[in-house]
PDB file of C-alpha atoms in Angstrom:
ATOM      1  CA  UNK A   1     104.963 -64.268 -49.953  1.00 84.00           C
ATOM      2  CA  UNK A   2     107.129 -63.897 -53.161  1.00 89.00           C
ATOM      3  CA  UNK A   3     105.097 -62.789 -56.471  1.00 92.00           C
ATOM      4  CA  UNK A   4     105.506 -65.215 -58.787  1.00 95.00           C
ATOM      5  CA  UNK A   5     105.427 -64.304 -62.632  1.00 96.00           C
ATOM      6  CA  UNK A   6     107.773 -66.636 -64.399  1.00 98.00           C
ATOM      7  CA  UNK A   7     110.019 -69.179 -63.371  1.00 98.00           C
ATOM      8  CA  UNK A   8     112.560 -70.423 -65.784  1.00 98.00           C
ATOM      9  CA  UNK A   9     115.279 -72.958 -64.976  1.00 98.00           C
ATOM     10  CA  UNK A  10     115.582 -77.176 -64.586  1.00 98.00           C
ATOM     11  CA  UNK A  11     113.714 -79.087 -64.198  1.00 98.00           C
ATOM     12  CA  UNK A  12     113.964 -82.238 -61.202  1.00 98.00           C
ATOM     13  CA  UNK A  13     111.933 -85.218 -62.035  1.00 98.00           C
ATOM     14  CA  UNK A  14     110.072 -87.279 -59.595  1.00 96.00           C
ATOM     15  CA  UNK A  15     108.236 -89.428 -61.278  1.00 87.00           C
ATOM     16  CA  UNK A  16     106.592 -91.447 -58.635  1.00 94.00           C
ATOM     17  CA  UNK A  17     103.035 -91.678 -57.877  1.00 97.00           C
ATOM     18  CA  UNK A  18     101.517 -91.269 -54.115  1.00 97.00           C
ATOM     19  CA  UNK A  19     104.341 -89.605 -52.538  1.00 98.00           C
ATOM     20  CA  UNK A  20     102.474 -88.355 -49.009  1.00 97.00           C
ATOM     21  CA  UNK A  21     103.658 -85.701 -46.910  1.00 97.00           C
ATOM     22  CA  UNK A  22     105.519 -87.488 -44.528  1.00 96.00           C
ATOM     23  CA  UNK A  23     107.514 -89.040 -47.821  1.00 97.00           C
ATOM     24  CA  UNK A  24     108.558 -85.180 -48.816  1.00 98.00           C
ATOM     25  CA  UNK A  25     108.680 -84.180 -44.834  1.00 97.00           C
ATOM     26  CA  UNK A  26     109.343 -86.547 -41.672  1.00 95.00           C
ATOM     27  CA  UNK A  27     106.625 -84.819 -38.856  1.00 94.00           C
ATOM     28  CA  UNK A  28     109.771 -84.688 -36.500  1.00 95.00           C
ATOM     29  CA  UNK A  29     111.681 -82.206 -38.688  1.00 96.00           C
ATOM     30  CA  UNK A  30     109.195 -79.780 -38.371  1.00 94.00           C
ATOM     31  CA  UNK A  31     109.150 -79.723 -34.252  1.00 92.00           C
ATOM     32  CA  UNK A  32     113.006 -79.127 -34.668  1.00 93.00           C
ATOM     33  CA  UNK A  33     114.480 -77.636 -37.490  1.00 95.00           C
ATOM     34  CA  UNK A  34     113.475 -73.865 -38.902  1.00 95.00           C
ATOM     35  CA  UNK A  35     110.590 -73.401 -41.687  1.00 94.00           C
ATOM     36  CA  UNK A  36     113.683 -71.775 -43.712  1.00 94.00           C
ATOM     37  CA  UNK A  37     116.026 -74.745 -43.136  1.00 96.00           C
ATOM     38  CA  UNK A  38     113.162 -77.270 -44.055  1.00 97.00           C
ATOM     39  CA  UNK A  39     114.414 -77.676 -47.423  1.00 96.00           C
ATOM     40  CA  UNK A  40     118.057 -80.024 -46.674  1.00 94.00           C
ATOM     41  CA  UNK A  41     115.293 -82.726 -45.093  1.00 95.00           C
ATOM     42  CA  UNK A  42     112.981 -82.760 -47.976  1.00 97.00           C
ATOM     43  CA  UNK A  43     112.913 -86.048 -49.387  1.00 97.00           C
ATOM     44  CA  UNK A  44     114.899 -87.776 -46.393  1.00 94.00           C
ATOM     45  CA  UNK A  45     113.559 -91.620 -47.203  1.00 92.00           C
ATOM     46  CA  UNK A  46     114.237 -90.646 -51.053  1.00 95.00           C
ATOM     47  CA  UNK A  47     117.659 -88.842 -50.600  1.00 94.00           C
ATOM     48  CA  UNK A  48     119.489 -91.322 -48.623  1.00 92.00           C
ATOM     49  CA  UNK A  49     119.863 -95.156 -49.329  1.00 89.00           C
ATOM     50  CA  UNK A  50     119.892 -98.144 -47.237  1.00 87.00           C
ATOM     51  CA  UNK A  51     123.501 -97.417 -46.092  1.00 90.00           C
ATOM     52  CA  UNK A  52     122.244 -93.723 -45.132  1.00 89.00           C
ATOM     53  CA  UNK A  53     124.672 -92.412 -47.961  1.00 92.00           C
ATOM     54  CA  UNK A  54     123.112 -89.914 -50.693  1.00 94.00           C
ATOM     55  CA  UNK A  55     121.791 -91.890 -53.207  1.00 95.00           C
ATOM     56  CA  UNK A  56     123.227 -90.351 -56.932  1.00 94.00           C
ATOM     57  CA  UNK A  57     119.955 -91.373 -58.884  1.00 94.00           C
ATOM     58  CA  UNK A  58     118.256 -88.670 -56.984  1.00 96.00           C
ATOM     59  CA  UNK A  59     117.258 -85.677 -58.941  1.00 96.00           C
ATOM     60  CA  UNK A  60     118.419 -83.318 -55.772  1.00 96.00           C
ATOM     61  CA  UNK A  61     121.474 -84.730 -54.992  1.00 96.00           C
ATOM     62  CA  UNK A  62     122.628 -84.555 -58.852  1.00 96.00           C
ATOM     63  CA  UNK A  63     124.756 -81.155 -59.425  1.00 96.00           C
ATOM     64  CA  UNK A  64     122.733 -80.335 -62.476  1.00 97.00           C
ATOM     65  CA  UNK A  65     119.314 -80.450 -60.911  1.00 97.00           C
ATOM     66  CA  UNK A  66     119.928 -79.985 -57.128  1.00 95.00           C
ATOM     67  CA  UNK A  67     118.608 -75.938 -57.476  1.00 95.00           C
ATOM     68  CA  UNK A  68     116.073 -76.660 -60.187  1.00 98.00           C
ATOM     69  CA  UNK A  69     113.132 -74.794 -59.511  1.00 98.00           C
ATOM     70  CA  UNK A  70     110.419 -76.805 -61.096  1.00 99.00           C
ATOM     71  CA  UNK A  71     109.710 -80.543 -59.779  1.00 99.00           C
ATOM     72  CA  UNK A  72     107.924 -83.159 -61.848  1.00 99.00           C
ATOM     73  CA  UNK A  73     105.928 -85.678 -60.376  1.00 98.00           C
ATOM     74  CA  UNK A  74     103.551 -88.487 -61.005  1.00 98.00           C
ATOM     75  CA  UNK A  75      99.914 -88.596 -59.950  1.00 98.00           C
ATOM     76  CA  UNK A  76      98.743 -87.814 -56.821  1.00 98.00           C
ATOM     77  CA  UNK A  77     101.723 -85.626 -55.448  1.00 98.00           C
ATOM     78  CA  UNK A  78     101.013 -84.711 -51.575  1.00 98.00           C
ATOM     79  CA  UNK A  79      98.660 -86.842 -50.880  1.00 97.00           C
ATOM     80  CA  UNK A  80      98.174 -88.250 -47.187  1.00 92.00           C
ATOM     81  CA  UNK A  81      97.847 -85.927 -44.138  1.00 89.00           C
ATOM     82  CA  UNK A  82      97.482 -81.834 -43.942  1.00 86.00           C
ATOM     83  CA  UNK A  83     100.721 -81.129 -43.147  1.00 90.00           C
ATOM     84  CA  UNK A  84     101.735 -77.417 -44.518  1.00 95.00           C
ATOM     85  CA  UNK A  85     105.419 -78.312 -43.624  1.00 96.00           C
ATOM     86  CA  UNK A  86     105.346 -80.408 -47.410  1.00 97.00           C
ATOM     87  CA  UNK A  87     105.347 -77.239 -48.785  1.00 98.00           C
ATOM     88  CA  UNK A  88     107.777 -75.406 -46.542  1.00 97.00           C
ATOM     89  CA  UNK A  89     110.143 -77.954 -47.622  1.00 97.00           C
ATOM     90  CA  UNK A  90     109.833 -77.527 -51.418  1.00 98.00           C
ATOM     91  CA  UNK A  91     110.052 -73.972 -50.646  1.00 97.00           C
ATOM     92  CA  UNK A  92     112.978 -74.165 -48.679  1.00 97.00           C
ATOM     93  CA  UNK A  93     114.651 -77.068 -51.285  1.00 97.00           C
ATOM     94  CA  UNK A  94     114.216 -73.699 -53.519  1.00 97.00           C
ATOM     95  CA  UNK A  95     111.626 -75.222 -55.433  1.00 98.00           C
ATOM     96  CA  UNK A  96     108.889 -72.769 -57.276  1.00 98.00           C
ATOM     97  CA  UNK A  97     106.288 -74.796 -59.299  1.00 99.00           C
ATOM     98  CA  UNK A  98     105.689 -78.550 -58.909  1.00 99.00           C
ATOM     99  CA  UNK A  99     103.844 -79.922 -62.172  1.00 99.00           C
ATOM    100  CA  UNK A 100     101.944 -82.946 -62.078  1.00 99.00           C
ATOM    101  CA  UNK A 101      98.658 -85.307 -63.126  1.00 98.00           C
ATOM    102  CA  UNK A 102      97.308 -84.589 -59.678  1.00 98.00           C
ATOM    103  CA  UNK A 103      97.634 -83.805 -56.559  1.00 98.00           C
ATOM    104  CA  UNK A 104      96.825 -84.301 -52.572  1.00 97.00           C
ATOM    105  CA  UNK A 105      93.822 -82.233 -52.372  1.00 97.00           C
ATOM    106  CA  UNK A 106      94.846 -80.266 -49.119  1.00 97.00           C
ATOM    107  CA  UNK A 107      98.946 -80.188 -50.793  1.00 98.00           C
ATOM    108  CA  UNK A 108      97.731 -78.454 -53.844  1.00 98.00           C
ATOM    109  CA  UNK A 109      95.859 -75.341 -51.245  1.00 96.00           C
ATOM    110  CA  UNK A 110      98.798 -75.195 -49.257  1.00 96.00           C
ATOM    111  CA  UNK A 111     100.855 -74.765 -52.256  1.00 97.00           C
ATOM    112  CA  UNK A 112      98.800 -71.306 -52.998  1.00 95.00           C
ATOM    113  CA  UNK A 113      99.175 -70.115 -49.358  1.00 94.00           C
ATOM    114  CA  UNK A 114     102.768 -70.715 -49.518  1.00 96.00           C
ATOM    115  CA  UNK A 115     103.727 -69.160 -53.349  1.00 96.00           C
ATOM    116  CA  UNK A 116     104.789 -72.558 -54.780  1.00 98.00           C
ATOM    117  CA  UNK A 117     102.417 -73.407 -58.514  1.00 98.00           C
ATOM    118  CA  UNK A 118     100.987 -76.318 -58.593  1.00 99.00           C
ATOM    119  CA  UNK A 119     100.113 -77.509 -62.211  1.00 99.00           C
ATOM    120  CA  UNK A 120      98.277 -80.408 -63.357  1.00 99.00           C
ATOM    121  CA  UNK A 121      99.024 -81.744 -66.835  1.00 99.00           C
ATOM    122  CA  UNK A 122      98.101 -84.961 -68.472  1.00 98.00           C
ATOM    123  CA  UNK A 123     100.801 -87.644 -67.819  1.00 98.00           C
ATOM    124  CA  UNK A 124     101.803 -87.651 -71.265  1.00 98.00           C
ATOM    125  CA  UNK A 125     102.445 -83.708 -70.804  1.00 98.00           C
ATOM    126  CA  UNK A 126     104.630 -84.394 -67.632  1.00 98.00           C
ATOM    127  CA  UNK A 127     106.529 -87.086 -69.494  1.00 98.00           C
ATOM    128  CA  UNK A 128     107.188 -84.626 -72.713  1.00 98.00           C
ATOM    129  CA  UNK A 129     108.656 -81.899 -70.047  1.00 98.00           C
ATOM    130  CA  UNK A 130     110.496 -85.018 -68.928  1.00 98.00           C
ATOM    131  CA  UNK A 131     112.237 -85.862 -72.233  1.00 97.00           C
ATOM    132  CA  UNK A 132     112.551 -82.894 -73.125  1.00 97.00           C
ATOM    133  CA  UNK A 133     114.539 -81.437 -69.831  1.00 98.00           C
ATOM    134  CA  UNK A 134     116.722 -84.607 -68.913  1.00 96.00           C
ATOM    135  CA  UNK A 135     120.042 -83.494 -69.765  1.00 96.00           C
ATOM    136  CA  UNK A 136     119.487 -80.144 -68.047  1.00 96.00           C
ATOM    137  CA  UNK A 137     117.482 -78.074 -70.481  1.00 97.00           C
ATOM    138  CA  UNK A 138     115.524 -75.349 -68.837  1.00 97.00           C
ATOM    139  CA  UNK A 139     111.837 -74.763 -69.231  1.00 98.00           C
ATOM    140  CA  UNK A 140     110.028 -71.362 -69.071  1.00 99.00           C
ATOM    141  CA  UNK A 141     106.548 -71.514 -66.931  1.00 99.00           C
ATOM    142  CA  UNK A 142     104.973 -67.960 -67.799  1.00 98.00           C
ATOM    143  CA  UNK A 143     102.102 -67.787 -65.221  1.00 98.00           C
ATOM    144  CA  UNK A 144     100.622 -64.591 -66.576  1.00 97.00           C
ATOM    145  CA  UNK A 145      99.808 -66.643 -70.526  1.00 98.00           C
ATOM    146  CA  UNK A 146      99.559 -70.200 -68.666  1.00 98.00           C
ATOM    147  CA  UNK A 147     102.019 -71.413 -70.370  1.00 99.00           C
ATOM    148  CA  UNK A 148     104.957 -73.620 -70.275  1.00 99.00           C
ATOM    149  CA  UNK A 149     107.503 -73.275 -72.833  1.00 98.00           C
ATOM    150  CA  UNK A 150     109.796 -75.918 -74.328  1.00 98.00           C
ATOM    151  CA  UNK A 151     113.329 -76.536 -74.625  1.00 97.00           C
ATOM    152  CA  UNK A 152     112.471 -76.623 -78.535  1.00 95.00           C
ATOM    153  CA  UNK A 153     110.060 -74.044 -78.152  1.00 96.00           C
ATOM    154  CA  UNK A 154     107.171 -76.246 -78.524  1.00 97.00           C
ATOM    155  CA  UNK A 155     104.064 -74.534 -76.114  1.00 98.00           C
ATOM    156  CA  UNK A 156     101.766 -76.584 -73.147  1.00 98.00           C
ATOM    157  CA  UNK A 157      98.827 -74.339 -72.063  1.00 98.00           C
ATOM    158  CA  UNK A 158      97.493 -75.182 -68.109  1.00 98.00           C
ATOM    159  CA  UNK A 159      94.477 -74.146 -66.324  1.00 98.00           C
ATOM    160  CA  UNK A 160      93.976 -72.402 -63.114  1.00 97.00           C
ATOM    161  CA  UNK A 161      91.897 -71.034 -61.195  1.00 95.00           C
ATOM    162  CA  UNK A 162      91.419 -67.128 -61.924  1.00 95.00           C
ATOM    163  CA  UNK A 163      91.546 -65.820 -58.326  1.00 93.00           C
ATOM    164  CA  UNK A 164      94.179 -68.185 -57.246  1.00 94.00           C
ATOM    165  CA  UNK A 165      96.468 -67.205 -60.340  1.00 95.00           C
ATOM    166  CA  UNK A 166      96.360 -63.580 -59.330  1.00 94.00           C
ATOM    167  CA  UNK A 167      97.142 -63.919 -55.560  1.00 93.00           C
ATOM    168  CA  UNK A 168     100.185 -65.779 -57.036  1.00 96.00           C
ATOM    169  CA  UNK A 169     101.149 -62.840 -59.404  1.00 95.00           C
ATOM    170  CA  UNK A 170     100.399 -60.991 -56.052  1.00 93.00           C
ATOM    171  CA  UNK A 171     102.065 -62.754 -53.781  1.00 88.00           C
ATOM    172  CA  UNK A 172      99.386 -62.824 -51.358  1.00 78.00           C
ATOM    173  CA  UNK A 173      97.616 -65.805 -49.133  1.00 65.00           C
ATOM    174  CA  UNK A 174      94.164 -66.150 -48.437  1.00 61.00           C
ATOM    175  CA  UNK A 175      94.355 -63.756 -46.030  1.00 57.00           C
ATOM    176  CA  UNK A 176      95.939 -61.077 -47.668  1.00 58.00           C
ATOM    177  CA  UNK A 177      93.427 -61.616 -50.230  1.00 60.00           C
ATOM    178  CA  UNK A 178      90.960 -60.925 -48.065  1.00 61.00           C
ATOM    179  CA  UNK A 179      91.933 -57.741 -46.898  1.00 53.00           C
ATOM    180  CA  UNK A 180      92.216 -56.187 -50.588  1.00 63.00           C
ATOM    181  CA  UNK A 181      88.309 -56.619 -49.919  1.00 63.00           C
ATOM    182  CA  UNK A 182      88.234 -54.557 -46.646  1.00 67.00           C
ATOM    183  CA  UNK A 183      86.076 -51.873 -47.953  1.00 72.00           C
ATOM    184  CA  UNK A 184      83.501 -54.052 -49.111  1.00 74.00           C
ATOM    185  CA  UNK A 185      83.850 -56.043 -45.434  1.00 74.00           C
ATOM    186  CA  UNK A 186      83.376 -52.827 -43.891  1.00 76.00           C
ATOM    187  CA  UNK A 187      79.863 -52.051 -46.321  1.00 76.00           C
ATOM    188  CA  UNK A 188      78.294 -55.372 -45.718  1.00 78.00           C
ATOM    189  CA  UNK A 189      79.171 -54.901 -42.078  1.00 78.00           C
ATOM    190  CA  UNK A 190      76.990 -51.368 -41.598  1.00 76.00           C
ATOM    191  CA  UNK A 191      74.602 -52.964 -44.227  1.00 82.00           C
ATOM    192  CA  UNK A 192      74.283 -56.039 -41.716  1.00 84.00           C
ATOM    193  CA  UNK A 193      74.397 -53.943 -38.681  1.00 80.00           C
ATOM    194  CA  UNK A 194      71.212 -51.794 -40.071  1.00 79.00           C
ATOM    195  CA  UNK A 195      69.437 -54.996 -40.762  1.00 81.00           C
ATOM    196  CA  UNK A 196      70.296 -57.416 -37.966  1.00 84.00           C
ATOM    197  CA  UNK A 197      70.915 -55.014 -34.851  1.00 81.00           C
ATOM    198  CA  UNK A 198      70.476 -57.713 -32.325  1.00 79.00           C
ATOM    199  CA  UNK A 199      72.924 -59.916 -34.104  1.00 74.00           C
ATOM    200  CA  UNK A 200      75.673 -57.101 -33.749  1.00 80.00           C
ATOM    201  CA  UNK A 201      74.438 -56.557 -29.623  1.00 76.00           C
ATOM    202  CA  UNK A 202      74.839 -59.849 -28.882  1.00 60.00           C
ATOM    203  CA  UNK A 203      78.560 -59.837 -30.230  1.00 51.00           C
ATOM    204  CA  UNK A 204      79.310 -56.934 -28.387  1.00 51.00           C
ATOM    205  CA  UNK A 205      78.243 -58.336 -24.962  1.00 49.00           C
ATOM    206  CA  UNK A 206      80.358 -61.703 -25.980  1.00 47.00           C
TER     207      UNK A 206
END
């Protein structure tokens, strides 16, 4: 998983609320297209209007924002079912950091497992970034301060979780995190072993 540190660049805004998984991913696309290639489906019922022709008004299919890094969104980004591929597309699409008011409880884990920061700000912070990245100004999200900087310099300060912010700066998942712990696995496991023998037996034998 790519270490991420800062990300500076545009800014795509998607300011709709309740987008679900299957809105950023159809479920098909992920039986037959590759995690890598995710990205040129992401958004499909957005993209595309009636007359299945790329709709301009779409941050990603404008020139100026269709690499932008950082996606803005309105409350509740990701919600609806479990599915990972969401993220795989953003990542994919080339996206980095998705910043909004909230998000799809099991979208904003799989975000950390998959090196994409997810950021919630007040709505009136989202809207600021907005207005203040429109016309292709790019904002600066340091994740080492927690903070996003400004177009006009002006600061916004975010919170996150300590251990989660590291494995970012890491790059690692859950279970790479883990195994930075191995030693200390491998203590309470002969601490254990000591203590609850038959436990340890009766694993053997399964």
């Amino acid at each position: 998983m790519e270490k991420i540190r800062i990300i500076d660049g545009r800014v795509a805004s998607l300011r709709r609320e309740n987008v679900d998984t299957d809105t950023i991913i159809r479920i098909e696309r992920l039986s037959t297209v590759e995690k890598s290639q995710l990205g040129q489906y992401a958004f499909e019922a957005l993209r595309y209007d009636k007359n299945n022709e790329l709709d301009p008004s779409f941050p990603y299919n404008q020139p100026m924002f269709a690499h932008a890094p950082i996606l803005t969104a309105g409350a509740n980004f990701g919600c609806g079912s479990s599915r990972e591929g969401a993220v795989w597309s953003l990542v994919s699409l080339g996206v980095r950091c998705v910043i909004a008011p909230s998000f799809g409880e099991i979208f904003h884990n799989n975000c950390f497992q998959n090196g994409v920061l997810p950021i919630v700000l007040p709505a009136s912070d989202v809207a600021l970034i907005d207005a203040r990245t429109s016309q292709g100004d790019s904002l600066t999200v340091n994740l080492q301060t927690q903070q996003i900087r400004l177009p006009d310099g002006r600061i916004i300060e975010f919170d996150i979780d300590a251990r989660r912010r590291d494995a970012l700066l890491e790059g690692r998942d859950d279970i790479a995190q883990t195994l930075t712990q191995d030693a200390e696995i491998c203590a309470w496991q002969a601490q254990d072993r000591e203590a609850r023998p038959w436990v340890w037996l009766q694993k053997q034998k399964d």
